[in-house]
Amino acid sequence: MIYPQRQTGFTLLEVLIAFIVLTVGLLGTVALQAKAKQASYDSVQRAAALALANDIVQRIRSNDSPTLVNDYKVNFSSESQPGTIASCLSNLCNATQLAVYDIEEWKKAIKAKERTGALANANVCIDPSSPGANEINLQVVVSWQGRQQMTQSDANKAISCGSSENRRMVVIDTYINVMNG
């Protein structure tokens, strides 16, 4: 008696199930990659905002004149056009001229040049206040528009610097002791 040969290999149904499992796994990987890229972009934005806020604080600390409160109390955005002023790097400037130069440099820093990682729709609010004779309380807020929807906290909503839609913020509160001289 001749027996038929046993079939070895996969059936079409098994191949179809394996293909579906593989497809679901690959779709999950693609979604994960998209989220990782978005998180990386947000991280670059936050790092740029923090670097700008720290630069603002350090420049104001180095220009600790009695006119600091009036010279640096300013709000500007990435839509603000920087002016043309003389550089204080090669010229001798007084405290007020140095403040104007600093502000113009910060305006240039937040311009979104060809979307190369600069802050999107950025706003900068610098608020120095003087509670005492040689004391300055300084609040620097850098806000920008993020890509993802987010829920604002009440503390975040209370700070008015820029629009509130998809807003991300870096806030630095510090104290400066002004030298009279």
Short mmCIF file of C-alpha atoms in Angstrom, two decimals:
data_model
loop_
_atom_site.label_atom_id
_atom_site.label_comp_id
_atom_site.label_asym_id
_atom_site.label_seq_id
_atom_site.Cartn_x
_atom_site.Cartn_y
_atom_site.Cartn_z
CA MET A 1 0.00 0.00 0.00
CA ILE A 2 1.28 3.45 -0.92
CA TYR A 3 0.75 6.17 1.60
CA PRO A 4 0.47 9.80 0.49
CA GLN A 5 3.44 11.96 1.46
CA ARG A 6 2.97 14.14 4.49
CA GLN A 7 2.89 17.81 3.74
CA THR A 8 5.66 19.80 5.41
CA GLY A 9 5.74 23.59 5.68
CA PHE A 10 3.27 26.28 6.60
CA THR A 11 -0.33 26.66 5.59
CA LEU A 12 -1.65 29.89 4.17
CA LEU A 13 -3.59 30.57 7.37
CA GLU A 14 -0.46 30.33 9.53
CA VAL A 15 1.41 32.73 7.23
CA LEU A 16 -1.50 35.19 7.33
CA ILE A 17 -1.60 35.15 11.15
CA ALA A 18 2.17 35.67 11.37
CA PHE A 19 1.90 38.59 8.94
CA ILE A 20 -0.84 40.24 11.03
CA VAL A 21 1.18 39.85 14.24
CA LEU A 22 4.25 41.34 12.54
CA THR A 23 2.21 44.26 11.15
CA VAL A 24 0.75 45.14 14.57
CA GLY A 25 4.24 45.04 16.09
CA LEU A 26 5.68 47.30 13.39
CA LEU A 27 2.84 49.81 13.75
CA GLY A 28 3.53 49.99 17.47
CA THR A 29 7.21 50.59 16.78
CA VAL A 30 6.42 53.41 14.33
CA ALA A 31 4.09 55.07 16.85
CA LEU A 32 6.77 54.79 19.53
CA GLN A 33 9.33 56.35 17.17
CA ALA A 34 6.99 59.30 16.48
CA LYS A 35 6.47 59.91 20.21
CA ALA A 36 10.23 59.70 20.83
CA LYS A 37 10.91 62.25 18.11
CA GLN A 38 8.29 64.58 19.57
CA ALA A 39 9.78 64.23 23.06
CA SER A 40 13.25 64.91 21.64
CA TYR A 41 11.98 68.11 19.96
CA ASP A 42 10.35 69.27 23.21
CA SER A 43 13.60 68.55 25.05
CA VAL A 44 15.59 70.69 22.60
CA GLN A 45 13.06 73.49 23.00
CA ARG A 46 13.24 73.34 26.81
CA ALA A 47 17.06 73.33 26.75
CA ALA A 48 17.08 76.39 24.45
CA ALA A 49 14.63 78.23 26.72
CA LEU A 50 16.63 77.40 29.83
CA ALA A 51 19.89 78.51 28.21
CA LEU A 52 18.27 81.81 27.17
CA ALA A 53 16.80 82.42 30.64
CA ASN A 54 20.15 81.71 32.29
CA ASP A 55 21.91 84.03 29.84
CA ILE A 56 19.42 86.80 30.68
CA VAL A 57 19.98 86.38 34.42
CA GLN A 58 23.77 86.32 34.08
CA ARG A 59 23.89 89.40 31.84
CA ILE A 60 21.65 91.33 34.20
CA ARG A 61 23.80 90.28 37.17
CA SER A 62 26.90 91.56 35.39
CA ASN A 63 25.22 94.92 34.70
CA ASP A 64 24.15 95.56 38.28
CA SER A 65 23.53 99.30 38.01
CA PRO A 66 21.04 101.32 40.07
CA THR A 67 18.99 101.83 36.86
CA LEU A 68 18.63 98.06 36.34
CA VAL A 69 14.91 98.00 37.21
CA ASN A 70 14.05 100.55 34.51
CA ASP A 71 16.58 99.34 31.92
CA TYR A 72 15.61 95.67 31.86
CA LYS A 73 11.83 95.75 32.48
CA VAL A 74 10.77 94.54 29.05
CA ASN A 75 8.62 92.02 27.19
CA PHE A 76 9.36 90.88 23.65
CA SER A 77 8.56 88.00 21.33
CA SER A 78 10.03 86.18 18.37
CA GLU A 79 7.97 88.55 16.22
CA SER A 80 9.86 91.58 17.62
CA GLN A 81 12.35 92.99 15.17
CA PRO A 82 15.83 93.59 16.58
CA GLY A 83 17.17 97.10 16.02
CA THR A 84 20.56 98.15 14.84
CA ILE A 85 22.70 99.40 17.69
CA ALA A 86 26.39 99.76 18.32
CA SER A 87 28.06 96.70 19.78
CA CYS A 88 29.12 96.90 23.40
CA LEU A 89 31.74 94.23 22.77
CA SER A 90 34.19 96.59 21.07
CA ASN A 91 32.83 99.95 22.27
CA LEU A 92 32.63 101.43 25.74
CA CYS A 93 28.98 101.46 26.87
CA ASN A 94 27.27 102.76 29.98
CA ALA A 95 24.78 100.60 31.93
CA THR A 96 21.72 101.75 29.96
CA GLN A 97 23.43 101.22 26.58
CA LEU A 98 24.56 97.77 27.71
CA ALA A 99 20.97 96.92 28.70
CA VAL A 100 19.69 97.97 25.26
CA TYR A 101 22.44 95.91 23.61
CA ASP A 102 21.57 92.86 25.76
CA ILE A 103 17.87 93.10 24.87
CA GLU A 104 18.66 93.32 21.15
CA GLU A 105 20.90 90.24 21.43
CA TRP A 106 18.10 88.31 23.16
CA LYS A 107 15.66 89.28 20.41
CA LYS A 108 18.07 87.81 17.87
CA ALA A 109 18.45 84.66 19.99
CA ILE A 110 14.75 83.75 19.88
CA LYS A 111 14.27 84.19 16.15
CA ALA A 112 13.14 80.93 14.56
CA LYS A 113 15.56 80.87 11.65
CA GLU A 114 14.39 78.19 9.25
CA ARG A 115 13.06 76.11 12.16
CA THR A 116 16.51 75.05 13.30
CA GLY A 117 15.61 74.40 16.90
CA ALA A 118 14.95 77.99 17.93
CA LEU A 119 11.91 78.51 20.13
CA ALA A 120 8.56 78.48 18.32
CA ASN A 121 6.45 81.60 18.97
CA ALA A 122 8.64 82.59 21.90
CA ASN A 123 7.87 85.32 24.40
CA VAL A 124 10.30 86.70 26.95
CA CYS A 125 9.14 88.70 29.96
CA ILE A 126 11.74 90.27 32.23
CA ASP A 127 10.36 91.77 35.43
CA PRO A 128 12.85 93.30 37.87
CA SER A 129 11.41 94.94 40.98
CA SER A 130 13.09 96.71 43.86
CA PRO A 131 11.76 95.93 47.34
CA GLY A 132 14.65 97.73 49.05
CA ALA A 133 17.52 100.15 48.49
CA ASN A 134 20.09 97.75 46.98
CA GLU A 135 17.83 94.76 46.37
CA ILE A 136 16.39 93.56 43.09
CA ASN A 137 13.94 90.69 42.74
CA LEU A 138 14.15 89.41 39.19
CA GLN A 139 11.69 87.16 37.39
CA VAL A 140 12.57 85.93 33.91
CA VAL A 141 9.88 84.04 31.98
CA VAL A 142 10.58 82.40 28.64
CA SER A 143 7.47 80.88 27.08
CA TRP A 144 7.02 79.15 23.75
CA GLN A 145 4.47 77.10 21.89
CA GLY A 146 4.82 73.36 22.19
CA ARG A 147 3.54 70.82 19.68
CA GLN A 148 1.45 68.73 22.05
CA GLN A 149 -1.74 69.67 23.86
CA MET A 150 -1.26 70.09 27.57
CA THR A 151 -3.29 71.11 30.57
CA GLN A 152 -2.02 74.25 32.27
CA SER A 153 -1.69 74.26 36.04
CA ASP A 154 -3.22 77.15 37.99
CA ALA A 155 0.26 78.47 38.82
CA ASN A 156 1.15 78.36 35.13
CA LYS A 157 -2.07 80.14 34.13
CA ALA A 158 -1.32 82.93 36.63
CA ILE A 159 1.87 83.91 34.77
CA SER A 160 1.00 86.15 31.85
CA CYS A 161 3.76 85.94 29.29
CA GLY A 162 2.62 85.09 25.79
CA SER A 163 -0.47 83.21 24.68
CA SER A 164 -1.84 80.35 26.72
CA GLU A 165 -2.32 77.84 23.87
CA ASN A 166 0.06 74.85 24.14
CA ARG A 167 2.36 77.07 26.18
CA ARG A 168 5.55 75.80 27.73
CA MET A 169 7.46 77.97 30.16
CA VAL A 170 10.74 78.33 31.97
CA VAL A 171 10.51 80.67 34.95
CA ILE A 172 13.53 81.82 36.93
CA ASP A 173 13.05 83.86 40.09
CA THR A 174 16.24 85.24 41.57
CA TYR A 175 17.66 87.98 43.75
CA ILE A 176 20.35 90.52 42.83
CA ASN A 177 22.25 92.70 45.24
CA VAL A 178 23.01 95.96 43.42
CA MET A 179 26.26 97.72 44.16
CA ASN A 180 26.12 101.49 44.41
CA GLY A 181 29.13 103.13 43.10
#
